[in-house]
Amino acid sequence: MTLPMISPAPGLPARVRIHEVGPRDGLQNEKTTVPTEVKAEFIHRLARAGLTTIEATSFVHPKWIPQLADAETLFPELQDLTADGVRLPVLVPNERGLDRALTLGASHLAVFASATESFAKANLNRTVAESLAMFEPVVARAKDARAHVRGYLSMCFGDPWEGRVPVHQVVSVAKSLMDLGCDELSLGDTIGVATPGHVQTLLAELNEEGVPTDTIGVHFHDTYGQALANTLAALQHGVTTVDASAGGLGGCPYAKSATGNLATEDLVWMLRGLGIETGVDLGLLTDTSTWMAGHLGRPSPSRTVRALSANPQEQ
Ligand code: MG
């Protein structure tokens, strides 16, 4: 039997763009630091599997994220992919990071904001307002350089220090990011506590306040097993950009309970079952995540990777 069996459902998009975050969000949260050549091969393999947006690395100070300290060496190794039309976004935390990224010719950039004061303080050592002020020249200069800018917004649903995050608070920071000039938002459920109704409420409120759905991506964590349900809720609302991490790499270092990013394979399995195009070859992707799990010395947490590894004839 070829799985998944395909049964389309009404009210869903025909195609979804997967924003692959494994090499950046995934590897930065893994204990093991992966050698540069393994990262380069990982990203090339992801591209061969059909992923067209692959967040490659972060130009944060190496002191903060030693796992990604090789950004300067890695990024030039990926130039053949850029020539092939693969988008390789990189995270830029500040103007120094922006300078480093632009020097290497990066054309897709991302800034990382928080919807809550507690996480802004923990992650950026700034208030929300101070962090937005820090991003203002970053986004302005990125736009001057004709780069595409994604604004990550973390803690959009719940926060380990503050509990439930009010929707209006998330909308307010989201609008500020768009006002700075971001082309796209990624709404992060950093500790994985969202449920589908909460997702749809936030999306509706964003639309109401002038943030259109086609500028919104969603970034779910599977801590409580809700990532795919939340994704489906977002697709029903019209969202067509979904973040996922190959093999379920990574998590959130500030939240003990966070078991990590939605696995790209689990996402592709559901989308394929719904008849939604992604362009991804699930077999090549699963092989890639199994190979990377070998480098990390532990099995992939992705249910789909595990199931397909046990039953490869089902692909
Ligand atoms: Mg994540």
PDB file of C-alpha atoms and ligand atoms in Angstrom:
ATOM      1  CA  MET A   1       0.000   0.000   0.000  1.00  0.00           C
ATOM      2  CA  THR A   2       1.289   3.447  -0.859  1.00  0.00           C
ATOM      3  CA  LEU A   3       0.894   5.783   2.069  1.00  0.00           C
ATOM      4  CA  PRO A   4      -0.428   8.205   2.954  1.00  0.00           C
ATOM      5  CA  MET A   5      -3.680   7.556   1.113  1.00  0.00           C
ATOM      6  CA  ILE A   6      -4.832  10.779  -0.501  1.00  0.00           C
ATOM      7  CA  SER A   7      -8.187  12.315   0.433  1.00  0.00           C
ATOM      8  CA  PRO A   8      -8.540  16.061  -0.153  1.00  0.00           C
ATOM      9  CA  ALA A   9     -10.651  18.132   2.246  1.00  0.00           C
ATOM     10  CA  PRO A  10     -12.570  21.303   1.373  1.00  0.00           C
ATOM     11  CA  GLY A  11     -11.424  24.803   2.206  1.00  0.00           C
ATOM     12  CA  LEU A  12      -7.698  24.181   2.095  1.00  0.00           C
ATOM     13  CA  PRO A  13      -4.964  25.700  -0.081  1.00  0.00           C
ATOM     14  CA  ALA A  14      -3.736  23.795  -3.147  1.00  0.00           C
ATOM     15  CA  ARG A  15      -0.111  24.380  -2.289  1.00  0.00           C
ATOM     16  CA  VAL A  16       1.906  25.086   0.862  1.00  0.00           C
ATOM     17  CA  ARG A  17       5.396  26.549   1.063  1.00  0.00           C
ATOM     18  CA  ILE A  18       7.395  24.845   3.763  1.00  0.00           C
ATOM     19  CA  HIS A  19       9.916  27.113   5.486  1.00  0.00           C
ATOM     20  CA  GLU A  20      12.522  24.581   6.580  1.00  0.00           C
ATOM     21  CA  VAL A  21      14.183  25.655   9.835  1.00  0.00           C
ATOM     22  CA  GLY A  22      16.195  22.543  10.715  1.00  0.00           C
ATOM     23  CA  PRO A  23      19.686  23.862   9.904  1.00  0.00           C
ATOM     24  CA  ARG A  24      19.133  27.028  11.973  1.00  0.00           C
ATOM     25  CA  ASP A  25      16.378  26.645  14.591  1.00  0.00           C
ATOM     26  CA  GLY A  26      16.974  22.906  14.798  1.00  0.00           C
ATOM     27  CA  LEU A  27      20.744  22.737  15.068  1.00  0.00           C
ATOM     28  CA  GLN A  28      21.052  25.782  17.329  1.00  0.00           C
ATOM     29  CA  ASN A  29      19.008  23.899  19.917  1.00  0.00           C
ATOM     30  CA  GLU A  30      20.860  20.597  19.658  1.00  0.00           C
ATOM     31  CA  LYS A  31      23.577  19.791  22.200  1.00  0.00           C
ATOM     32  CA  THR A  32      25.916  18.461  19.529  1.00  0.00           C
ATOM     33  CA  THR A  33      27.715  20.972  17.327  1.00  0.00           C
ATOM     34  CA  VAL A  34      27.712  19.653  13.783  1.00  0.00           C
ATOM     35  CA  PRO A  35      30.801  20.192  11.577  1.00  0.00           C
ATOM     36  CA  THR A  36      30.437  22.781   8.812  1.00  0.00           C
ATOM     37  CA  GLU A  37      30.793  20.254   6.003  1.00  0.00           C
ATOM     38  CA  VAL A  38      27.995  18.127   7.501  1.00  0.00           C
ATOM     39  CA  LYS A  39      25.743  21.200   7.695  1.00  0.00           C
ATOM     40  CA  ALA A  40      26.525  22.056   4.070  1.00  0.00           C
ATOM     41  CA  GLU A  41      25.674  18.529   2.991  1.00  0.00           C
ATOM     42  CA  PHE A  42      22.519  18.595   5.133  1.00  0.00           C
ATOM     43  CA  ILE A  43      21.280  21.754   3.424  1.00  0.00           C
ATOM     44  CA  HIS A  44      22.134  20.412  -0.039  1.00  0.00           C
ATOM     45  CA  ARG A  45      20.265  17.197   0.740  1.00  0.00           C
ATOM     46  CA  LEU A  46      17.234  19.172   1.951  1.00  0.00           C
ATOM     47  CA  ALA A  47      17.254  21.091  -1.321  1.00  0.00           C
ATOM     48  CA  ARG A  48      17.508  17.857  -3.298  1.00  0.00           C
ATOM     49  CA  ALA A  49      14.482  16.604  -1.349  1.00  0.00           C
ATOM     50  CA  GLY A  50      12.555  19.546  -2.832  1.00  0.00           C
ATOM     51  CA  LEU A  51      12.609  22.143  -0.069  1.00  0.00           C
ATOM     52  CA  THR A  52      12.886  25.612  -1.612  1.00  0.00           C
ATOM     53  CA  THR A  53      13.169  27.770   1.529  1.00  0.00           C
ATOM     54  CA  ILE A  54      15.850  26.550   3.913  1.00  0.00           C
ATOM     55  CA  GLU A  55      16.866  28.742   6.836  1.00  0.00           C
ATOM     56  CA  ALA A  56      20.592  28.194   6.754  1.00  0.00           C
ATOM     57  CA  THR A  57      22.186  29.767   9.818  1.00  0.00           C
ATOM     58  CA  SER A  58      22.289  32.748  12.156  1.00  0.00           C
ATOM     59  CA  PHE A  59      24.679  35.696  12.241  1.00  0.00           C
ATOM     60  CA  VAL A  60      24.359  36.001  16.002  1.00  0.00           C
ATOM     61  CA  HIS A  61      27.543  36.449  18.034  1.00  0.00           C
ATOM     62  CA  PRO A  62      29.286  33.037  18.260  1.00  0.00           C
ATOM     63  CA  LYS A  63      29.455  33.422  22.038  1.00  0.00           C
ATOM     64  CA  TRP A  64      25.654  33.094  22.277  1.00  0.00           C
ATOM     65  CA  ILE A  65      25.096  30.234  19.864  1.00  0.00           C
ATOM     66  CA  PRO A  66      28.326  28.259  19.439  1.00  0.00           C
ATOM     67  CA  GLN A  67      26.489  25.637  17.327  1.00  0.00           C
ATOM     68  CA  LEU A  68      26.160  28.259  14.538  1.00  0.00           C
ATOM     69  CA  ALA A  69      29.530  29.984  14.988  1.00  0.00           C
ATOM     70  CA  ASP A  70      30.581  28.878  11.489  1.00  0.00           C
ATOM     71  CA  ALA A  71      28.049  31.043   9.572  1.00  0.00           C
ATOM     72  CA  GLU A  72      30.828  32.817   7.623  1.00  0.00           C
ATOM     73  CA  THR A  73      32.310  29.527   6.465  1.00  0.00           C
ATOM     74  CA  LEU A  74      29.015  27.754   5.831  1.00  0.00           C
ATOM     75  CA  PHE A  75      27.096  30.358   3.863  1.00  0.00           C
ATOM     76  CA  PRO A  76      29.532  30.597   0.911  1.00  0.00           C
ATOM     77  CA  GLU A  77      29.327  26.792   0.583  1.00  0.00           C
ATOM     78  CA  LEU A  78      25.662  27.182  -0.378  1.00  0.00           C
ATOM     79  CA  GLN A  79      25.994  29.554  -3.310  1.00  0.00           C
ATOM     80  CA  ASP A  80      25.139  26.894  -5.890  1.00  0.00           C
ATOM     81  CA  LEU A  81      21.741  26.547  -4.203  1.00  0.00           C
ATOM     82  CA  THR A  82      21.068  30.285  -4.434  1.00  0.00           C
ATOM     83  CA  ALA A  83      21.889  30.081  -8.128  1.00  0.00           C
ATOM     84  CA  ASP A  84      19.304  27.283  -8.407  1.00  0.00           C
ATOM     85  CA  GLY A  85      16.634  29.527  -6.866  1.00  0.00           C
ATOM     86  CA  VAL A  86      16.621  28.049  -3.364  1.00  0.00           C
ATOM     87  CA  ARG A  87      15.942  30.707  -0.745  1.00  0.00           C
ATOM     88  CA  LEU A  88      18.397  30.594   2.147  1.00  0.00           C
ATOM     89  CA  PRO A  89      17.200  32.932   4.890  1.00  0.00           C
ATOM     90  CA  VAL A  90      19.603  33.769   7.709  1.00  0.00           C
ATOM     91  CA  LEU A  91      18.868  35.215  11.123  1.00  0.00           C
ATOM     92  CA  VAL A  92      20.343  38.637  11.858  1.00  0.00           C
ATOM     93  CA  PRO A  93      20.027  39.735  15.509  1.00  0.00           C
ATOM     94  CA  ASN A  94      21.359  43.284  15.071  1.00  0.00           C
ATOM     95  CA  GLU A  95      23.211  45.606  12.672  1.00  0.00           C
ATOM     96  CA  ARG A  96      26.501  43.796  13.165  1.00  0.00           C
ATOM     97  CA  GLY A  97      24.831  40.527  12.137  1.00  0.00           C
ATOM     98  CA  LEU A  98      23.212  42.333   9.207  1.00  0.00           C
ATOM     99  CA  ASP A  99      26.598  43.604   8.025  1.00  0.00           C
ATOM    100  CA  ARG A 100      28.032  40.086   8.160  1.00  0.00           C
ATOM    101  CA  ALA A 101      25.078  38.622   6.245  1.00  0.00           C
ATOM    102  CA  LEU A 102      24.982  41.330   3.565  1.00  0.00           C
ATOM    103  CA  THR A 103      28.748  41.068   3.034  1.00  0.00           C
ATOM    104  CA  LEU A 104      28.203  37.437   2.086  1.00  0.00           C
ATOM    105  CA  GLY A 105      25.343  38.303  -0.268  1.00  0.00           C
ATOM    106  CA  ALA A 106      22.412  37.023   1.803  1.00  0.00           C
ATOM    107  CA  SER A 107      19.128  38.142   0.231  1.00  0.00           C
ATOM    108  CA  HIS A 108      16.633  36.678   2.711  1.00  0.00           C
ATOM    109  CA  LEU A 109      16.979  37.841   6.293  1.00  0.00           C
ATOM    110  CA  ALA A 110      15.085  37.308   9.522  1.00  0.00           C
ATOM    111  CA  VAL A 111      14.814  39.164  12.809  1.00  0.00           C
ATOM    112  CA  PHE A 112      13.620  37.522  16.006  1.00  0.00           C
ATOM    113  CA  ALA A 113      11.160  39.415  18.229  1.00  0.00           C
ATOM    114  CA  SER A 114       9.130  38.409  21.265  1.00  0.00           C
ATOM    115  CA  ALA A 115       5.461  39.031  22.004  1.00  0.00           C
ATOM    116  CA  THR A 116       6.202  39.061  25.735  1.00  0.00           C
ATOM    117  CA  GLU A 117       8.440  41.163  27.953  1.00  0.00           C
ATOM    118  CA  SER A 118       9.721  38.122  29.863  1.00  0.00           C
ATOM    119  CA  PHE A 119      11.020  36.321  26.786  1.00  0.00           C
ATOM    120  CA  ALA A 120      12.386  39.553  25.284  1.00  0.00           C
ATOM    121  CA  LYS A 121      14.372  39.973  28.486  1.00  0.00           C
ATOM    122  CA  ALA A 122      15.508  36.320  28.596  1.00  0.00           C
ATOM    123  CA  ASN A 123      16.367  35.987  24.917  1.00  0.00           C
ATOM    124  CA  LEU A 124      17.401  39.511  23.898  1.00  0.00           C
ATOM    125  CA  ASN A 125      18.106  41.176  27.259  1.00  0.00           C
ATOM    126  CA  ARG A 126      15.835  44.028  26.190  1.00  0.00           C
ATOM    127  CA  THR A 127      12.259  45.184  26.587  1.00  0.00           C
ATOM    128  CA  VAL A 128       9.938  44.554  23.642  1.00  0.00           C
ATOM    129  CA  ALA A 129      10.130  48.257  22.737  1.00  0.00           C
ATOM    130  CA  GLU A 130      13.932  48.264  22.965  1.00  0.00           C
ATOM    131  CA  SER A 131      14.165  45.201  20.760  1.00  0.00           C
ATOM    132  CA  LEU A 132      11.883  46.775  18.140  1.00  0.00           C
ATOM    133  CA  ALA A 133      14.056  49.908  18.246  1.00  0.00           C
ATOM    134  CA  MET A 134      17.104  47.696  17.684  1.00  0.00           C
ATOM    135  CA  PHE A 135      15.432  46.035  14.672  1.00  0.00           C
ATOM    136  CA  GLU A 136      14.338  49.309  13.071  1.00  0.00           C
ATOM    137  CA  PRO A 137      17.667  50.118  11.375  1.00  0.00           C
ATOM    138  CA  VAL A 138      18.263  46.434  10.667  1.00  0.00           C
ATOM    139  CA  VAL A 139      15.031  46.103   8.686  1.00  0.00           C
ATOM    140  CA  ALA A 140      15.443  49.525   7.046  1.00  0.00           C
ATOM    141  CA  ARG A 141      18.950  48.728   5.837  1.00  0.00           C
ATOM    142  CA  ALA A 142      17.910  45.226   4.757  1.00  0.00           C
ATOM    143  CA  LYS A 143      15.126  46.734   2.637  1.00  0.00           C
ATOM    144  CA  ASP A 144      17.582  49.278   1.193  1.00  0.00           C
ATOM    145  CA  ALA A 145      19.685  46.285   0.166  1.00  0.00           C
ATOM    146  CA  ARG A 146      16.545  44.803  -1.478  1.00  0.00           C
ATOM    147  CA  ALA A 147      16.502  41.858   0.896  1.00  0.00           C
ATOM    148  CA  HIS A 148      13.358  39.985   1.898  1.00  0.00           C
ATOM    149  CA  VAL A 149      12.789  40.269   5.645  1.00  0.00           C
ATOM    150  CA  ARG A 150      10.923  37.825   7.841  1.00  0.00           C
ATOM    151  CA  GLY A 151       9.928  38.852  11.353  1.00  0.00           C
ATOM    152  CA  TYR A 152       9.813  36.019  13.836  1.00  0.00           C
ATOM    153  CA  LEU A 153       7.453  36.588  16.712  1.00  0.00           C
ATOM    154  CA  SER A 154       7.897  34.172  19.585  1.00  0.00           C
ATOM    155  CA  MET A 155       5.585  33.359  22.532  1.00  0.00           C
ATOM    156  CA  CYS A 156       2.450  34.152  20.500  1.00  0.00           C
ATOM    157  CA  PHE A 157       0.182  31.937  22.602  1.00  0.00           C
ATOM    158  CA  GLY A 158       1.700  31.159  25.992  1.00  0.00           C
ATOM    159  CA  ASP A 159       4.833  32.167  27.861  1.00  0.00           C
ATOM    160  CA  PRO A 160       6.505  30.137  30.639  1.00  0.00           C
ATOM    161  CA  TRP A 161       6.736  33.199  32.901  1.00  0.00           C
ATOM    162  CA  GLU A 162       3.577  35.098  31.944  1.00  0.00           C
ATOM    163  CA  GLY A 163       1.087  32.332  31.149  1.00  0.00           C
ATOM    164  CA  ARG A 164      -1.497  32.976  28.460  1.00  0.00           C
ATOM    165  CA  VAL A 165      -0.427  35.786  26.146  1.00  0.00           C
ATOM    166  CA  PRO A 166      -3.297  38.160  25.264  1.00  0.00           C
ATOM    167  CA  VAL A 167      -4.118  38.169  21.562  1.00  0.00           C
ATOM    168  CA  HIS A 168      -4.102  41.986  21.407  1.00  0.00           C
ATOM    169  CA  GLN A 169      -0.543  42.004  22.762  1.00  0.00           C
ATOM    170  CA  VAL A 170       0.630  39.645  20.009  1.00  0.00           C
ATOM    171  CA  VAL A 171      -1.206  41.671  17.369  1.00  0.00           C
ATOM    172  CA  SER A 172       0.404  44.865  18.609  1.00  0.00           C
ATOM    173  CA  VAL A 173       3.969  43.546  18.268  1.00  0.00           C
ATOM    174  CA  ALA A 174       3.100  41.864  14.964  1.00  0.00           C
ATOM    175  CA  LYS A 175       1.873  45.179  13.557  1.00  0.00           C
ATOM    176  CA  SER A 176       5.023  46.903  14.789  1.00  0.00           C
ATOM    177  CA  LEU A 177       7.154  44.382  12.913  1.00  0.00           C
ATOM    178  CA  MET A 178       5.141  44.930   9.736  1.00  0.00           C
ATOM    179  CA  ASP A 179       5.379  48.712  10.227  1.00  0.00           C
ATOM    180  CA  LEU A 180       9.170  48.389  10.403  1.00  0.00           C
ATOM    181  CA  GLY A 181       9.001  46.915   6.898  1.00  0.00           C
ATOM    182  CA  CYS A 182       8.995  43.155   7.417  1.00  0.00           C
ATOM    183  CA  ASP A 183       7.656  41.314   4.370  1.00  0.00           C
ATOM    184  CA  GLU A 184       6.469  38.304   6.319  1.00  0.00           C
ATOM    185  CA  LEU A 185       5.731  37.235   9.878  1.00  0.00           C
ATOM    186  CA  SER A 186       6.280  33.878  11.509  1.00  0.00           C
ATOM    187  CA  LEU A 187       4.000  33.335  14.484  1.00  0.00           C
ATOM    188  CA  GLY A 188       5.808  31.137  16.976  1.00  0.00           C
ATOM    189  CA  ASP A 189       4.216  28.863  19.553  1.00  0.00           C
ATOM    190  CA  THR A 190       7.541  28.685  21.348  1.00  0.00           C
ATOM    191  CA  ILE A 191       6.445  26.406  24.202  1.00  0.00           C
ATOM    192  CA  GLY A 192       3.884  24.466  22.190  1.00  0.00           C
ATOM    193  CA  VAL A 193       0.785  25.402  24.196  1.00  0.00           C
ATOM    194  CA  ALA A 194      -1.465  26.613  21.372  1.00  0.00           C
ATOM    195  CA  THR A 195      -4.617  24.753  20.442  1.00  0.00           C
ATOM    196  CA  PRO A 196      -6.535  25.169  17.142  1.00  0.00           C
ATOM    197  CA  GLY A 197      -9.185  27.628  18.330  1.00  0.00           C
ATOM    198  CA  HIS A 198      -6.504  29.917  19.757  1.00  0.00           C
ATOM    199  CA  VAL A 199      -4.676  29.817  16.421  1.00  0.00           C
ATOM    200  CA  GLN A 200      -7.768  30.808  14.468  1.00  0.00           C
ATOM    201  CA  THR A 201      -8.629  33.568  16.949  1.00  0.00           C
ATOM    202  CA  LEU A 202      -5.165  35.093  16.616  1.00  0.00           C
ATOM    203  CA  LEU A 203      -5.211  34.873  12.812  1.00  0.00           C
ATOM    204  CA  ALA A 204      -8.663  36.484  12.635  1.00  0.00           C
ATOM    205  CA  GLU A 205      -7.575  39.311  14.942  1.00  0.00           C
ATOM    206  CA  LEU A 206      -4.439  39.931  12.872  1.00  0.00           C
ATOM    207  CA  ASN A 207      -6.586  40.217   9.733  1.00  0.00           C
ATOM    208  CA  GLU A 208      -8.975  42.518  11.547  1.00  0.00           C
ATOM    209  CA  GLU A 209      -6.064  44.782  12.445  1.00  0.00           C
ATOM    210  CA  GLY A 210      -4.767  44.914   8.874  1.00  0.00           C
ATOM    211  CA  VAL A 211      -2.208  42.096   8.750  1.00  0.00           C
ATOM    212  CA  PRO A 212      -3.156  40.003   5.709  1.00  0.00           C
ATOM    213  CA  THR A 213      -3.012  36.204   5.825  1.00  0.00           C
ATOM    214  CA  ASP A 214      -0.624  36.011   2.868  1.00  0.00           C
ATOM    215  CA  THR A 215       2.074  37.709   4.959  1.00  0.00           C
ATOM    216  CA  ILE A 216       1.711  35.209   7.810  1.00  0.00           C
ATOM    217  CA  GLY A 217       3.605  31.985   8.405  1.00  0.00           C
ATOM    218  CA  VAL A 218       3.083  29.689  11.385  1.00  0.00           C
ATOM    219  CA  HIS A 219       5.724  28.055  13.543  1.00  0.00           C
ATOM    220  CA  PHE A 220       4.395  25.366  15.854  1.00  0.00           C
ATOM    221  CA  HIS A 221       6.103  23.217  18.435  1.00  0.00           C
ATOM    222  CA  ASP A 222       4.840  19.736  19.162  1.00  0.00           C
ATOM    223  CA  THR A 223       5.336  19.799  22.945  1.00  0.00           C
ATOM    224  CA  TYR A 224       1.759  18.706  23.653  1.00  0.00           C
ATOM    225  CA  GLY A 225       1.172  16.935  20.342  1.00  0.00           C
ATOM    226  CA  GLN A 226      -0.807  19.851  18.876  1.00  0.00           C
ATOM    227  CA  ALA A 227       1.464  21.048  16.076  1.00  0.00           C
ATOM    228  CA  LEU A 228      -0.363  19.343  13.206  1.00  0.00           C
ATOM    229  CA  ALA A 229      -3.818  20.194  14.569  1.00  0.00           C
ATOM    230  CA  ASN A 230      -2.707  23.815  14.859  1.00  0.00           C
ATOM    231  CA  THR A 231      -1.268  23.712  11.354  1.00  0.00           C
ATOM    232  CA  LEU A 232      -4.543  22.403   9.950  1.00  0.00           C
ATOM    233  CA  ALA A 233      -6.409  25.196  11.755  1.00  0.00           C
ATOM    234  CA  ALA A 234      -4.057  27.731  10.150  1.00  0.00           C
ATOM    235  CA  LEU A 235      -4.497  26.160   6.693  1.00  0.00           C
ATOM    236  CA  GLN A 236      -8.275  26.372   7.116  1.00  0.00           C
ATOM    237  CA  HIS A 237      -7.801  30.072   7.759  1.00  0.00           C
ATOM    238  CA  GLY A 238      -5.845  30.406   4.500  1.00  0.00           C
ATOM    239  CA  VAL A 239      -2.254  30.319   5.708  1.00  0.00           C
ATOM    240  CA  THR A 240       0.086  28.838   3.084  1.00  0.00           C
ATOM    241  CA  THR A 241       3.514  29.185   4.753  1.00  0.00           C
ATOM    242  CA  VAL A 242       4.362  26.644   7.431  1.00  0.00           C
ATOM    243  CA  ASP A 243       7.647  26.339   9.344  1.00  0.00           C
ATOM    244  CA  ALA A 244       8.977  22.889  10.088  1.00  0.00           C
ATOM    245  CA  SER A 245      12.248  21.250  11.019  1.00  0.00           C
ATOM    246  CA  ALA A 246      13.582  18.177   9.219  1.00  0.00           C
ATOM    247  CA  GLY A 247      13.412  15.181  11.521  1.00  0.00           C
ATOM    248  CA  GLY A 248      11.999  17.408  14.293  1.00  0.00           C
ATOM    249  CA  LEU A 249      15.420  18.862  15.100  1.00  0.00           C
ATOM    250  CA  GLY A 250      15.629  21.392  17.908  1.00  0.00           C
ATOM    251  CA  GLY A 251      13.386  22.814  20.571  1.00  0.00           C
ATOM    252  CA  CYS A 252      13.495  25.797  22.867  1.00  0.00           C
ATOM    253  CA  PRO A 253      16.368  26.041  25.343  1.00  0.00           C
ATOM    254  CA  TYR A 254      14.380  28.279  27.703  1.00  0.00           C
ATOM    255  CA  ALA A 255      11.455  25.940  28.142  1.00  0.00           C
ATOM    256  CA  LYS A 256      12.285  22.595  29.700  1.00  0.00           C
ATOM    257  CA  SER A 257       9.112  20.989  28.473  1.00  0.00           C
ATOM    258  CA  ALA A 258       9.511  22.039  24.847  1.00  0.00           C
ATOM    259  CA  THR A 259      10.036  18.865  22.879  1.00  0.00           C
ATOM    260  CA  GLY A 260      10.721  20.693  19.702  1.00  0.00           C
ATOM    261  CA  ASN A 261       9.734  21.868  16.316  1.00  0.00           C
ATOM    262  CA  LEU A 262       7.090  20.288  14.139  1.00  0.00           C
ATOM    263  CA  ALA A 263       8.925  17.687  12.056  1.00  0.00           C
ATOM    264  CA  THR A 264       8.909  18.422   8.340  1.00  0.00           C
ATOM    265  CA  GLU A 265       8.204  14.781   7.548  1.00  0.00           C
ATOM    266  CA  ASP A 266       5.097  14.756   9.763  1.00  0.00           C
ATOM    267  CA  LEU A 267       3.904  17.933   8.040  1.00  0.00           C
ATOM    268  CA  VAL A 268       4.575  16.580   4.544  1.00  0.00           C
ATOM    269  CA  TRP A 269       2.746  13.363   5.415  1.00  0.00           C
ATOM    270  CA  MET A 270      -0.400  15.270   6.411  1.00  0.00           C
ATOM    271  CA  LEU A 271      -0.228  17.666   3.463  1.00  0.00           C
ATOM    272  CA  ARG A 272       0.303  14.838   1.017  1.00  0.00           C
ATOM    273  CA  GLY A 273      -2.670  12.977   2.515  1.00  0.00           C
ATOM    274  CA  LEU A 274      -4.760  16.109   1.960  1.00  0.00           C
ATOM    275  CA  GLY A 275      -3.571  16.332  -1.656  1.00  0.00           C
ATOM    276  CA  ILE A 276      -1.732  19.616  -0.975  1.00  0.00           C
ATOM    277  CA  GLU A 277       1.382  20.242  -3.082  1.00  0.00           C
ATOM    278  CA  THR A 278       4.694  20.854  -1.328  1.00  0.00           C
ATOM    279  CA  GLY A 279       7.209  19.734  -3.931  1.00  0.00           C
ATOM    280  CA  VAL A 280       8.932  17.599  -1.295  1.00  0.00           C
ATOM    281  CA  ASP A 281      10.095  14.033  -1.879  1.00  0.00           C
ATOM    282  CA  LEU A 282       9.287  12.361   1.438  1.00  0.00           C
ATOM    283  CA  GLY A 283      11.664   9.448   0.880  1.00  0.00           C
ATOM    284  CA  LEU A 284      14.679  11.697   0.213  1.00  0.00           C
ATOM    285  CA  LEU A 285      13.736  13.888   3.165  1.00  0.00           C
ATOM    286  CA  THR A 286      13.384  10.935   5.541  1.00  0.00           C
ATOM    287  CA  ASP A 287      16.737   9.534   4.390  1.00  0.00           C
ATOM    288  CA  THR A 288      18.286  12.946   5.112  1.00  0.00           C
ATOM    289  CA  SER A 289      16.866  13.154   8.624  1.00  0.00           C
ATOM    290  CA  THR A 290      17.936   9.589   9.387  1.00  0.00           C
ATOM    291  CA  TRP A 291      21.437  10.460   8.182  1.00  0.00           C
ATOM    292  CA  MET A 292      21.502  13.615  10.348  1.00  0.00           C
ATOM    293  CA  ALA A 293      20.211  11.687  13.370  1.00  0.00           C
ATOM    294  CA  GLY A 294      23.256   9.468  12.933  1.00  0.00           C
ATOM    295  CA  HIS A 295      25.519  12.530  13.154  1.00  0.00           C
ATOM    296  CA  LEU A 296      23.688  13.684  16.295  1.00  0.00           C
ATOM    297  CA  GLY A 297      23.884  10.241  17.859  1.00  0.00           C
ATOM    298  CA  ARG A 298      20.181   9.830  18.584  1.00  0.00           C
ATOM    299  CA  PRO A 299      17.045   8.809  16.682  1.00  0.00           C
ATOM    300  CA  SER A 300      14.777  11.378  15.035  1.00  0.00           C
ATOM    301  CA  PRO A 301      11.762  12.284  17.188  1.00  0.00           C
ATOM    302  CA  SER A 302       9.591  12.477  14.040  1.00  0.00           C
ATOM    303  CA  ARG A 303       6.813   9.870  14.056  1.00  0.00           C
ATOM    304  CA  THR A 304       6.862   9.738  10.270  1.00  0.00           C
ATOM    305  CA  VAL A 305      10.620   9.240  10.104  1.00  0.00           C
ATOM    306  CA  ARG A 306      10.336   6.413  12.629  1.00  0.00           C
ATOM    307  CA  ALA A 307       7.403   4.766  10.863  1.00  0.00           C
ATOM    308  CA  LEU A 308       8.981   4.989   7.420  1.00  0.00           C
ATOM    309  CA  SER A 309      12.303   3.721   8.753  1.00  0.00           C
ATOM    310  CA  ALA A 310      10.453   0.674  10.092  1.00  0.00           C
ATOM    311  CA  ASN A 311       8.337   0.237   6.935  1.00  0.00           C
ATOM    312  CA  PRO A 312      10.244   1.749   3.996  1.00  0.00           C
ATOM    313  CA  GLN A 313       7.915   0.115   1.427  1.00  0.00           C
ATOM    314  CA  GLU A 314       5.136   2.479   2.514  1.00  0.00           C
ATOM    315  CA  GLN A 315       6.749   5.542   0.936  1.00  0.00           C
TER     316      GLN A 315
HETATM  317 MG    MG B   1      11.162  26.523  16.692  1.00  0.00          MG
END
